[in-house]
mmCIF file of C-alpha atoms in Angstrom:
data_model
loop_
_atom_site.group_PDB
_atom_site.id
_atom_site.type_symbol
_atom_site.label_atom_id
_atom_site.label_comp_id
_atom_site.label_asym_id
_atom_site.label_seq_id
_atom_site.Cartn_x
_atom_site.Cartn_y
_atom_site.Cartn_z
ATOM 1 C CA UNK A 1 0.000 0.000 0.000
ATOM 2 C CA UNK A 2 1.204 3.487 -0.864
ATOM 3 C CA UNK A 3 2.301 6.374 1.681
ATOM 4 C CA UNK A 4 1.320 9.746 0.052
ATOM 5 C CA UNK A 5 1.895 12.975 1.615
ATOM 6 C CA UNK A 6 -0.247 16.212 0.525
ATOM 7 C CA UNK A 7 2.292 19.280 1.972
ATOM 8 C CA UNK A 8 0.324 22.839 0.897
ATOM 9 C CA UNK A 9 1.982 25.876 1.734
ATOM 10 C CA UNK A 10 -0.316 28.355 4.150
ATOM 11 C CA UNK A 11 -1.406 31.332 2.292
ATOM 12 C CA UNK A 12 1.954 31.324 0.070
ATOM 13 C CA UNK A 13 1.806 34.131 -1.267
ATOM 14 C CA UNK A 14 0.835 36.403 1.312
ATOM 15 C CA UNK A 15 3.033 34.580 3.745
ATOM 16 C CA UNK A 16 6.320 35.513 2.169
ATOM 17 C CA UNK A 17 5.337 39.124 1.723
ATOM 18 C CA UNK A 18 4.804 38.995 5.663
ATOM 19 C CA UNK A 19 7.841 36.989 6.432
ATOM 20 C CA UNK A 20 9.955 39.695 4.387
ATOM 21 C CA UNK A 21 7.968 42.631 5.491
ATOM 22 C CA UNK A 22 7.475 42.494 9.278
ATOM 23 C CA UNK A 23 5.233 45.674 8.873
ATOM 24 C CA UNK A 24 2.494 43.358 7.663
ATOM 25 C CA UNK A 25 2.814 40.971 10.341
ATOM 26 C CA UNK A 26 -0.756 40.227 11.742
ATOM 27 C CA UNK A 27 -2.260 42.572 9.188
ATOM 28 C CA UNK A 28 -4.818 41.546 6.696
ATOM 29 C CA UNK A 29 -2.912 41.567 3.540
ATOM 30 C CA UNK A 30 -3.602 40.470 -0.047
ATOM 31 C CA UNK A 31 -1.374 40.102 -2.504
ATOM 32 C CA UNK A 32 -2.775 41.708 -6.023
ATOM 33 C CA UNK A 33 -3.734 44.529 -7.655
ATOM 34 C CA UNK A 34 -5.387 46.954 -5.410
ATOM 35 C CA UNK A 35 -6.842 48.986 -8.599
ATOM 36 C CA UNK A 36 -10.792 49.209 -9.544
ATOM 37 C CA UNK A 37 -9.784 45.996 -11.933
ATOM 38 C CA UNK A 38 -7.422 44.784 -9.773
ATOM 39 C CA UNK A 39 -7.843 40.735 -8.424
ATOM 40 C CA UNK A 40 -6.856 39.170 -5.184
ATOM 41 C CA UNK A 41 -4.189 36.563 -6.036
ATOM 42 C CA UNK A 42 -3.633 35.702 -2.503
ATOM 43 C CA UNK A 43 -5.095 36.802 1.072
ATOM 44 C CA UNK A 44 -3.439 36.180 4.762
ATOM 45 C CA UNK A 45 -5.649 34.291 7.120
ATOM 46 C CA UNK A 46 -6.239 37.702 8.645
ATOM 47 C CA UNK A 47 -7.735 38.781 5.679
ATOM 48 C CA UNK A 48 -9.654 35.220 5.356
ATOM 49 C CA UNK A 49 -11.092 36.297 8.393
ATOM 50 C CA UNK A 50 -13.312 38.896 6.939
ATOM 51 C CA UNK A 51 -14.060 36.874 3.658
ATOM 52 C CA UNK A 52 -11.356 37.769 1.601
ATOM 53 C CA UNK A 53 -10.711 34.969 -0.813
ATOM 54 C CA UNK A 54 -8.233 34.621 -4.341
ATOM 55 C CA UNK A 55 -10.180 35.050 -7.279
ATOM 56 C CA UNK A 56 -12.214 37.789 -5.444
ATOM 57 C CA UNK A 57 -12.029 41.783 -7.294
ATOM 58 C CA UNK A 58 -10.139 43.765 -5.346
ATOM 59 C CA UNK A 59 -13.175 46.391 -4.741
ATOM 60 C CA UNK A 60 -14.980 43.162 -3.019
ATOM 61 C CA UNK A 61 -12.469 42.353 -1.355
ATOM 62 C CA UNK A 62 -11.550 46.220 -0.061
ATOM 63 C CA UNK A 63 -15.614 46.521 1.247
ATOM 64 C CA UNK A 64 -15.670 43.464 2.880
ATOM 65 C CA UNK A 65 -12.373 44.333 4.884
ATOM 66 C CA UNK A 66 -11.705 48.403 4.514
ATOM 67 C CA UNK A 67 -8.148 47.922 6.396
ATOM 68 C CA UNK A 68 -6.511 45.381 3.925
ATOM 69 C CA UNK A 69 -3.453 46.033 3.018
ATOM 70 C CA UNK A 70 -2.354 45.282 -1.028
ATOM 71 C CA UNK A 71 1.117 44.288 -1.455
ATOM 72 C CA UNK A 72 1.693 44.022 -5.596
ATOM 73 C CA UNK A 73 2.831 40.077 -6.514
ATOM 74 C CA UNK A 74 6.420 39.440 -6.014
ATOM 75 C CA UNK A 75 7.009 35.789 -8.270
ATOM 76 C CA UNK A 76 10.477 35.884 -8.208
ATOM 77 C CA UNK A 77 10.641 35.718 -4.799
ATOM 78 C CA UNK A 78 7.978 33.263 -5.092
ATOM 79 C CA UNK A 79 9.392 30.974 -6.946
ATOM 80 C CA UNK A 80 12.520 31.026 -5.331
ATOM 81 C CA UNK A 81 11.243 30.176 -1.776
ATOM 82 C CA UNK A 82 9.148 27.113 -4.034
ATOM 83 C CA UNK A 83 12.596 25.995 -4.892
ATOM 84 C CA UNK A 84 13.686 25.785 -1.353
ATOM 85 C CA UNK A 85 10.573 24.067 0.029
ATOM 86 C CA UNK A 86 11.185 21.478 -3.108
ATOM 87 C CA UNK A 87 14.895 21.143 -2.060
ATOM 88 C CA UNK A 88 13.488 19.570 1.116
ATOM 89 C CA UNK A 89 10.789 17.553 -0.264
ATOM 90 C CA UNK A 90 13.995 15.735 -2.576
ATOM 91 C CA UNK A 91 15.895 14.843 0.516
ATOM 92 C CA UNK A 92 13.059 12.411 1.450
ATOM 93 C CA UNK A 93 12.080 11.092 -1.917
ATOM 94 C CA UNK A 94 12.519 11.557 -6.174
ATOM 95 C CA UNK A 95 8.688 11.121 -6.268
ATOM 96 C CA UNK A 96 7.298 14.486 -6.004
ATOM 97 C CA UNK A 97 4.844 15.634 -8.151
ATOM 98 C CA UNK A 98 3.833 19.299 -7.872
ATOM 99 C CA UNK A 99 0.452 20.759 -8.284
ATOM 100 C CA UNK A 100 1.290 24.790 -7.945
ATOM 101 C CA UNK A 101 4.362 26.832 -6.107
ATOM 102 C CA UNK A 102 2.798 25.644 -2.744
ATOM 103 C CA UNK A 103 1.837 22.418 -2.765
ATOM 104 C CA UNK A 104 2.729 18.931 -3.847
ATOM 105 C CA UNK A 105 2.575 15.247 -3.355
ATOM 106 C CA UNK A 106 5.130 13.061 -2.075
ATOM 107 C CA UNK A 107 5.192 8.767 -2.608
ATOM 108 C CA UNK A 108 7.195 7.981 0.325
ATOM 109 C CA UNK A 109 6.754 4.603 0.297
ATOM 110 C CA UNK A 110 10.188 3.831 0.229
ATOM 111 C CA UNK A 111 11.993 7.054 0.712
ATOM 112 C CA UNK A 112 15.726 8.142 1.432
ATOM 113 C CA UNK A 113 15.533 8.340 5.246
ATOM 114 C CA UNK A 114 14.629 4.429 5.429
ATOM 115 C CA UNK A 115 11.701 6.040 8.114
ATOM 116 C CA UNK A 116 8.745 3.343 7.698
ATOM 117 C CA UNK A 117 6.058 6.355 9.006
ATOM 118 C CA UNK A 118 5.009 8.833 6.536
ATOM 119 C CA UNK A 119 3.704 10.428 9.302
ATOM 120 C CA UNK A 120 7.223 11.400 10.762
ATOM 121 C CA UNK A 121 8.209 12.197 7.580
ATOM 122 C CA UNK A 122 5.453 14.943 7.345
ATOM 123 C CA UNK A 123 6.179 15.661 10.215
ATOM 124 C CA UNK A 124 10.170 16.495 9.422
ATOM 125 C CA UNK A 125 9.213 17.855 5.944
ATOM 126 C CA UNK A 126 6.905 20.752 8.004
ATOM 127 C CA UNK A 127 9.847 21.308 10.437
ATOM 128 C CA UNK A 128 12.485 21.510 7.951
ATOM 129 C CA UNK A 129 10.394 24.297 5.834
ATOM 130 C CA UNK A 130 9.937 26.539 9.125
ATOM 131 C CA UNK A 131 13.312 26.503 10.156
ATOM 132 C CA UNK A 132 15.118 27.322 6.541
ATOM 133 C CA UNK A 133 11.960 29.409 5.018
ATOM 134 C CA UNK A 134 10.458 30.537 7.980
ATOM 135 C CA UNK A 135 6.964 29.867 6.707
ATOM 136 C CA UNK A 136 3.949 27.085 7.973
ATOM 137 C CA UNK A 137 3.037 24.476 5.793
ATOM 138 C CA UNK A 138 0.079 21.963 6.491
ATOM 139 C CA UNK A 139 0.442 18.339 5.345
ATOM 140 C CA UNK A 140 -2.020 15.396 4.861
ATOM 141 C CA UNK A 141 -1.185 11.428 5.168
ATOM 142 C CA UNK A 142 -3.032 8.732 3.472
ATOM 143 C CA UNK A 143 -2.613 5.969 1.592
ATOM 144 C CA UNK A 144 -3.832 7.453 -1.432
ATOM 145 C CA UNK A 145 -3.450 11.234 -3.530
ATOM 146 C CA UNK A 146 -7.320 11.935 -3.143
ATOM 147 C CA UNK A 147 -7.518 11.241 0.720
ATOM 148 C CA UNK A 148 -3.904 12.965 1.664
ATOM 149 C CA UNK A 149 -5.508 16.417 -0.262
ATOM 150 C CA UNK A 150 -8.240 16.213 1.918
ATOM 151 C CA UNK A 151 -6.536 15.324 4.923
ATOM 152 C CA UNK A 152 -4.290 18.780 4.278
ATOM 153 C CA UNK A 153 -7.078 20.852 4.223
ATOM 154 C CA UNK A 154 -8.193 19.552 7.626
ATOM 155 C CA UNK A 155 -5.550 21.207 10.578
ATOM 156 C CA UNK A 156 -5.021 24.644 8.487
ATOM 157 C CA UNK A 157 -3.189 26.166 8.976
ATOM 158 C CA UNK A 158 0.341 24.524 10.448
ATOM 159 C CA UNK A 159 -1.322 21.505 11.083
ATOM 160 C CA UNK A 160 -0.953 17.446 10.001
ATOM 161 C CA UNK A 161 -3.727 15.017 9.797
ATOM 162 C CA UNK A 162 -3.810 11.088 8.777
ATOM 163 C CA UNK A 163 -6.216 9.007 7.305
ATOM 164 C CA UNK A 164 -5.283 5.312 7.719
ATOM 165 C CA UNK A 165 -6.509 3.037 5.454
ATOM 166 C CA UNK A 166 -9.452 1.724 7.877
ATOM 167 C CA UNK A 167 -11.017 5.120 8.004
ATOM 168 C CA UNK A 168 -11.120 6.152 4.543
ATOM 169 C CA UNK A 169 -14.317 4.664 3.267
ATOM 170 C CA UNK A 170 -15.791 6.506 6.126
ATOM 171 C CA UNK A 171 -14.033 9.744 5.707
ATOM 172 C CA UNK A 172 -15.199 10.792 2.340
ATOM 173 C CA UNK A 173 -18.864 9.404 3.320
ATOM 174 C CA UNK A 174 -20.391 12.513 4.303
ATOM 175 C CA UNK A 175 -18.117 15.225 1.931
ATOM 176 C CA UNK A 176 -20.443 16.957 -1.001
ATOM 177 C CA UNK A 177 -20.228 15.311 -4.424
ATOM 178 C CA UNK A 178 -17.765 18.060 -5.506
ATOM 179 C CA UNK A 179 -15.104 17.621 -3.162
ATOM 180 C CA UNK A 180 -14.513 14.513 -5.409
ATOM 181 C CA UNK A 181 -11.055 14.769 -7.967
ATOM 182 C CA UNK A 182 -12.454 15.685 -11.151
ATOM 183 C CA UNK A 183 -15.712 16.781 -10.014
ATOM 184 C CA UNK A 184 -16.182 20.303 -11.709
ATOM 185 C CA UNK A 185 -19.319 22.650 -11.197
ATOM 186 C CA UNK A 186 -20.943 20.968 -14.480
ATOM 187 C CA UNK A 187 -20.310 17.379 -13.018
ATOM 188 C CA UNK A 188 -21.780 18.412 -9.843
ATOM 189 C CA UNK A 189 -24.781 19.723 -11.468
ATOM 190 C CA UNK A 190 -25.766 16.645 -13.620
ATOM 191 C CA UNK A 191 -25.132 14.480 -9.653
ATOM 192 C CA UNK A 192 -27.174 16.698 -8.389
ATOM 193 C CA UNK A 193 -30.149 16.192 -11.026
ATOM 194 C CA UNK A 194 -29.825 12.138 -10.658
ATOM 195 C CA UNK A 195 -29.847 13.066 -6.875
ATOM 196 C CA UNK A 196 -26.510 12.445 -6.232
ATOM 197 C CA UNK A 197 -25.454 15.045 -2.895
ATOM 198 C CA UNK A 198 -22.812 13.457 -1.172
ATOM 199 C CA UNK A 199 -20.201 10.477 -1.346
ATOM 200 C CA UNK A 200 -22.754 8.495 0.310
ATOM 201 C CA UNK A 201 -25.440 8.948 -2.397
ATOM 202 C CA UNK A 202 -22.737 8.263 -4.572
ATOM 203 C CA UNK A 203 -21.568 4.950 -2.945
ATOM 204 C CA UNK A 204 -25.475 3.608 -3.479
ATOM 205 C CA UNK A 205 -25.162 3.485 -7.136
ATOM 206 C CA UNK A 206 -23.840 0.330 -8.465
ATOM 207 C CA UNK A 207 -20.472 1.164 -11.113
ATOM 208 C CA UNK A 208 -23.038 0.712 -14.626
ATOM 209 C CA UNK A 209 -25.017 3.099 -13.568
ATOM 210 C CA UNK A 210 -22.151 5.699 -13.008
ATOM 211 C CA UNK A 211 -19.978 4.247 -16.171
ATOM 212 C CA UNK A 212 -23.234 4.848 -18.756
ATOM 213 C CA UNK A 213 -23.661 8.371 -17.106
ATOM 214 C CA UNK A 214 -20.502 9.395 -16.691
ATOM 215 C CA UNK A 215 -18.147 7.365 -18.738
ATOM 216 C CA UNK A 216 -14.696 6.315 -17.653
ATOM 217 C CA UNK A 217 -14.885 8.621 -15.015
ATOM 218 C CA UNK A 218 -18.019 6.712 -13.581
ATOM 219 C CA UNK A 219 -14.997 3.892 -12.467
ATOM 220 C CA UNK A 220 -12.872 6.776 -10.746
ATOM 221 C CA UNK A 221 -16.030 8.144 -9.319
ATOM 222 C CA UNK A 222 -16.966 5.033 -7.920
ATOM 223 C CA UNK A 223 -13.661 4.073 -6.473
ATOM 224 C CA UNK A 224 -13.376 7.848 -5.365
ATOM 225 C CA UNK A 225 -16.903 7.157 -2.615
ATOM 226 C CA UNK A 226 -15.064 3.890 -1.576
ATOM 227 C CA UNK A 227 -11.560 5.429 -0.360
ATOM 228 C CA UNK A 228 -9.916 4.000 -3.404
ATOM 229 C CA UNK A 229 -7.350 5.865 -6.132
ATOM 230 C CA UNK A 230 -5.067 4.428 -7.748
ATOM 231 C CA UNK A 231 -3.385 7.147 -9.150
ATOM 232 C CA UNK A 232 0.546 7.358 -9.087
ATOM 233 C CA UNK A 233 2.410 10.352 -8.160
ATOM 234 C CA UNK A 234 4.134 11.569 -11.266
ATOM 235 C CA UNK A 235 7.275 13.299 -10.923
ATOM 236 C CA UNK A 236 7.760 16.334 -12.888
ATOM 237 C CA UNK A 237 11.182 16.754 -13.484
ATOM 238 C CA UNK A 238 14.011 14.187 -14.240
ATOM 239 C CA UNK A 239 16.841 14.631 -11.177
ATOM 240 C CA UNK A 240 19.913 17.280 -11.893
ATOM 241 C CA UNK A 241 21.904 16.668 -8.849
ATOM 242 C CA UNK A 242 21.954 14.763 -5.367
ATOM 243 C CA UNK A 243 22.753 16.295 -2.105
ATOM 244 C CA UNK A 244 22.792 16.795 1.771
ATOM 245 C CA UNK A 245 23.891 19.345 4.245
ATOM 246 C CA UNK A 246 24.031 19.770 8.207
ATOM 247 C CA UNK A 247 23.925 22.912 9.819
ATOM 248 C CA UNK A 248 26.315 22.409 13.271
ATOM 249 C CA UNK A 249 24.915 23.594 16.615
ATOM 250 C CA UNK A 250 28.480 24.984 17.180
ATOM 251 C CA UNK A 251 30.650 26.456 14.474
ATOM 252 C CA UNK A 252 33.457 24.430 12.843
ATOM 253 C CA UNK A 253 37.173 26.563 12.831
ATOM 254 C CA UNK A 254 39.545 23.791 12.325
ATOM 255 C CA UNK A 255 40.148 21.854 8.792
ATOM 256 C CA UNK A 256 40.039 18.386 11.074
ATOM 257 C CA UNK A 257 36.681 19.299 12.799
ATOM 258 C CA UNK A 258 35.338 19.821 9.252
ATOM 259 C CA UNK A 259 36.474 16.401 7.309
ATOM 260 C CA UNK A 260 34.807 15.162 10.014
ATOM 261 C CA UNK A 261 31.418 16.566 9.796
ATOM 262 C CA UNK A 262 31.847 16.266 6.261
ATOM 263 C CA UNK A 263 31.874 12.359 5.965
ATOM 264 C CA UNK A 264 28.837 11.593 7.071
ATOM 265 C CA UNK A 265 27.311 14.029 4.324
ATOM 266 C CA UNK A 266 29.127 12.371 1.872
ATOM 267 C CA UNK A 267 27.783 8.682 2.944
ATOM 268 C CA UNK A 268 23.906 10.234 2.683
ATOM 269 C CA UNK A 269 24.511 11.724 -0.666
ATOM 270 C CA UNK A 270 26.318 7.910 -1.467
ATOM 271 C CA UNK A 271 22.685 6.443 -0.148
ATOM 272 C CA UNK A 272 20.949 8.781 -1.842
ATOM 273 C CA UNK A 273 22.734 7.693 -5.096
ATOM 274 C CA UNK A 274 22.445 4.042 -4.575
ATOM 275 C CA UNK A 275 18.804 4.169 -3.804
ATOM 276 C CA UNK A 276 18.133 5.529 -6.865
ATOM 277 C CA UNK A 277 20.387 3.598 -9.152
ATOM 278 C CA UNK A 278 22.862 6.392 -10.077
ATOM 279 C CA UNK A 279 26.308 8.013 -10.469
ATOM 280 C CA UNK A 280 27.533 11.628 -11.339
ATOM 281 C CA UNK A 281 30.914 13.261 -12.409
ATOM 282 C CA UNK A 282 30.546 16.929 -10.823
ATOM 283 C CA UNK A 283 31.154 17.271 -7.170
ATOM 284 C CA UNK A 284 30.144 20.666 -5.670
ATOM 285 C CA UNK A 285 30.901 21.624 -1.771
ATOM 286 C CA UNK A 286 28.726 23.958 -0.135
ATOM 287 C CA UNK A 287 29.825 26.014 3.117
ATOM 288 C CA UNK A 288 28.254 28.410 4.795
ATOM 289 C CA UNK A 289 30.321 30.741 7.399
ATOM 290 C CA UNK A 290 29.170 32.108 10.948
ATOM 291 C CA UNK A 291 28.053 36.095 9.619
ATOM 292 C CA UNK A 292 26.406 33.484 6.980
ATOM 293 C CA UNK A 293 28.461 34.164 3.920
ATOM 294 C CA UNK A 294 28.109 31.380 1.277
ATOM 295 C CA UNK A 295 30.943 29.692 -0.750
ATOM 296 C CA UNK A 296 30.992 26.580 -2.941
ATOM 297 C CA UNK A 297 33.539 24.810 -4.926
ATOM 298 C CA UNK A 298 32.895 22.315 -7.953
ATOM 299 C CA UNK A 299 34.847 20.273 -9.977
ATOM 300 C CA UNK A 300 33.403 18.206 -13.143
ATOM 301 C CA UNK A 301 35.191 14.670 -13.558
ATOM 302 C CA UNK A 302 35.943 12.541 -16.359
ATOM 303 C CA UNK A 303 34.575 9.113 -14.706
ATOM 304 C CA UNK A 304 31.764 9.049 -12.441
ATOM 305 C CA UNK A 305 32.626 8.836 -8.894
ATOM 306 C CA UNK A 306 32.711 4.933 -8.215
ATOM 307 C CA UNK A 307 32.369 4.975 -4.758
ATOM 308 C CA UNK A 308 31.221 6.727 -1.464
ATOM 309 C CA UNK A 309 35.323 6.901 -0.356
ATOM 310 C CA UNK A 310 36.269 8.824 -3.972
ATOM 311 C CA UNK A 311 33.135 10.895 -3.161
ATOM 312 C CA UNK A 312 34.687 11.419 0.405
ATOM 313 C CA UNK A 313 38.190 12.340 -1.037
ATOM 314 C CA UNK A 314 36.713 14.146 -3.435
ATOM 315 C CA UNK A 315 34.800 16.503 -0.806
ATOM 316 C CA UNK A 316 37.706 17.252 0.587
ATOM 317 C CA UNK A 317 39.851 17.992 -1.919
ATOM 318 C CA UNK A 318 37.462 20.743 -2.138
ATOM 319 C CA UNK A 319 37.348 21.633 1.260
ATOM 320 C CA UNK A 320 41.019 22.186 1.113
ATOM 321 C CA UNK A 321 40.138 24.828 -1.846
ATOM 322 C CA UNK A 322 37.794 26.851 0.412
ATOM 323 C CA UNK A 323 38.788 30.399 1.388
ATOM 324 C CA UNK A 324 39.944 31.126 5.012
ATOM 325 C CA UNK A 325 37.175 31.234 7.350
ATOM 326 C CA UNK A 326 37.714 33.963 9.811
ATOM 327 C CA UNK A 327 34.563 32.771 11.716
ATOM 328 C CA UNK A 328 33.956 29.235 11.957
ATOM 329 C CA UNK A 329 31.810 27.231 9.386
ATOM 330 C CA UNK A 330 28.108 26.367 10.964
ATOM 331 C CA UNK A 331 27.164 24.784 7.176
ATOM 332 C CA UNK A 332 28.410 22.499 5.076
ATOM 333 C CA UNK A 333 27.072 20.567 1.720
ATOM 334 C CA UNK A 334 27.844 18.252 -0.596
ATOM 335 C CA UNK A 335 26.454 17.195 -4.225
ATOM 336 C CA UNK A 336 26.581 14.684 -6.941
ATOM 337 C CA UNK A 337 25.453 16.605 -10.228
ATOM 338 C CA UNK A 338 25.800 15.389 -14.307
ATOM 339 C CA UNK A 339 23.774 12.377 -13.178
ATOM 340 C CA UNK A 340 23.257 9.225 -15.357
ATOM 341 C CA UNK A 341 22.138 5.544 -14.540
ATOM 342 C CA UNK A 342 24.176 2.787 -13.514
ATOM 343 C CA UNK A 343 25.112 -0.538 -14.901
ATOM 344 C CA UNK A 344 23.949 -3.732 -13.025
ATOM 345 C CA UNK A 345 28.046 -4.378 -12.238
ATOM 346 C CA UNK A 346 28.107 -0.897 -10.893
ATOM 347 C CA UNK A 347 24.702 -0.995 -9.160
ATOM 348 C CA UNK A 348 26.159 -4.037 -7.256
ATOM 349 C CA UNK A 349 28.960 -1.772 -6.431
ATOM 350 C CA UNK A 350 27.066 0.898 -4.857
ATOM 351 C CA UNK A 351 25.193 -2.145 -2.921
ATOM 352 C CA UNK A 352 28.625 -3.628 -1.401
ATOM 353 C CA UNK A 353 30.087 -0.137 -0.733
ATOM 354 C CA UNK A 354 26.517 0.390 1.797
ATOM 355 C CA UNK A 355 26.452 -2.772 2.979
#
């Protein structure tokens, strides 16, 4: 049985912009134009609060709460915190599929960590995206894609909530026909004619009665009332690089101290690799200094790197080729980039080298 995760950002948009601007901390703020055409693209849950939704005109939205702040959309910045959060989500697993900038599902059926709970996982994932971005996320568990969106929606925001394969069925009994993936407002209103309110009206009708009025989707329909989806996540992207880095609750100021801290990384980037059946020839350190000043070194090889002791050597030929660091090191990272699969000799390689 699958272990999905549904992580969705809360309020994205208008999250960052009061992250970045402390001015609009516990304001209601929505991101958009603020013009007579102008359109909410996002809204803070203080702004939620008084009916402020996306979508919504802006001279709605200003008369239902006269003290909202507009803050004009910032994607850049957007998109670059969406690439952080993403980071994350690949540290745990190469099946992500994402739906927007702010939300995404995660297979973590067998996942990087070796951690047999998606729930802990979830749990991790939302604690690693506070402490680097600052920002809450909410995250469903299920054993399915259509029962882990749900679940997310349940604890917003900054909350986590499972459905376990025994409750499922249940779950969905009692949710309105359109809550249902794929349901549309012209789906809901031919269910509605034939009667069809809720999941549990739904559930009554035997699967040819849904199939002639609905077509193939009368099959997901009907597996939809019963819990079931069998729908894979589908990763978007092929994978660029593999990597892992540790931030140090004391700062490193010694070359020995940072070998040290840097083996580890190397074996989970090595684990990483094996898992997924692959080898690269670029190497790129990452450190990060105490006053937070970033450096990295790279170096593109002309054989993969065969093992996780080459990668280790490797890593610290590079850390040798770091500047002088006046202040102590409190980050360091390492990653395997020009990525490309491994033969079955090799593959057996990477197995003996973990074992």
């Amino acid at each position: 049985m699958r272990k999905i995760i549904h992580v969705d950002m809360d309020a994205f948009f208008a999250s960052v912009e009061q992250r970045d601007d402390p001015a609009l901390r516990g304001r209601p703020v929505a991101v958009g134009g603020a013009s007579a055409r102008g359109v909410v693209a996002a809204a803070s849950y203080e702004a939620r609060a008084f009916g402020v939704r996306s979508a919504m005109s802006s001279v709605v939205a200003r008369r239902k709460c006269p003290e909202l702040v507009f803050v004009k959309p910032r994607f850049e910045a957007y998109k670059a915190v969406s690439a952080q959060i993403r980071e994350i989500f690949y540290e745990f697993t190469d099946l992500v599929e994402p739906l927007s900038l702010d939300e995404a599902y995660l297979d973590v059926t067998e996942n990087f960590a070796g951690e047999p709970s998606a729930t802990r996982i979830a749990q991790a994932i939302r604690a690693e995206i506070r402490a680097k971005t600052g920002l809450t996320a909410s995250a469903g568990v299920s054993y399915n894609k259509f029962l882990a969106k749900l679940a997310s929606d349940e604890r917003k925001p900054d909350g986590l909530f499972v459905v376990p394969p025994q409750m499922g069925p249940s779950f969905v009994s009692g949710l309105p026909v359109e809550r249902l993936h794929g349901v549309g407002p012209a789906t809901r209103a031919r269910m509605n004619r034939l009667g069809l309110m809720t999941v549990a009206d739904l559930r009554e009708r035997p699967l040819d009665f849904l199939s002639r009025r609905f077509g193939k989707a009368g099959r997901h329909y009907y597996g939809l009332a019963r819990g079931i989806d069998e729908r894979p996540v589908r990763p978007d992207r092929p994978r660029k690089s593999i990597g892992a880095e540790t931030t140090f609750f004391e700062d490193l100021d010694d070359a020995e101290a940072m070998r040290a801290a840097l083996a580890p990384i190397a074996q989970k980037v090595w684990g990483r690799a094996a898992a997924l059946g692959v080898c690269g020839r670029g190497v790129t350190l990452k450190a990060k200094s105490a006053d937070f000043v970033v450096s990295t070194r790279a170096r593109s090889l002309r054989a993969p790197v065969a093992s996780v002791e080459a990668l280790t050597r490797e890593g610290f030929a590079l850390l040798a080729c770091l500047p002088p660091q006046r202040r102590g090191v409190r980050l360091l990272g390492l990653s395997l980039s020009a990525l490309e699969p491994v033969g079955r000799e090799a593959v057996a390689q990477l197995d003996l080298a973990l074992a």
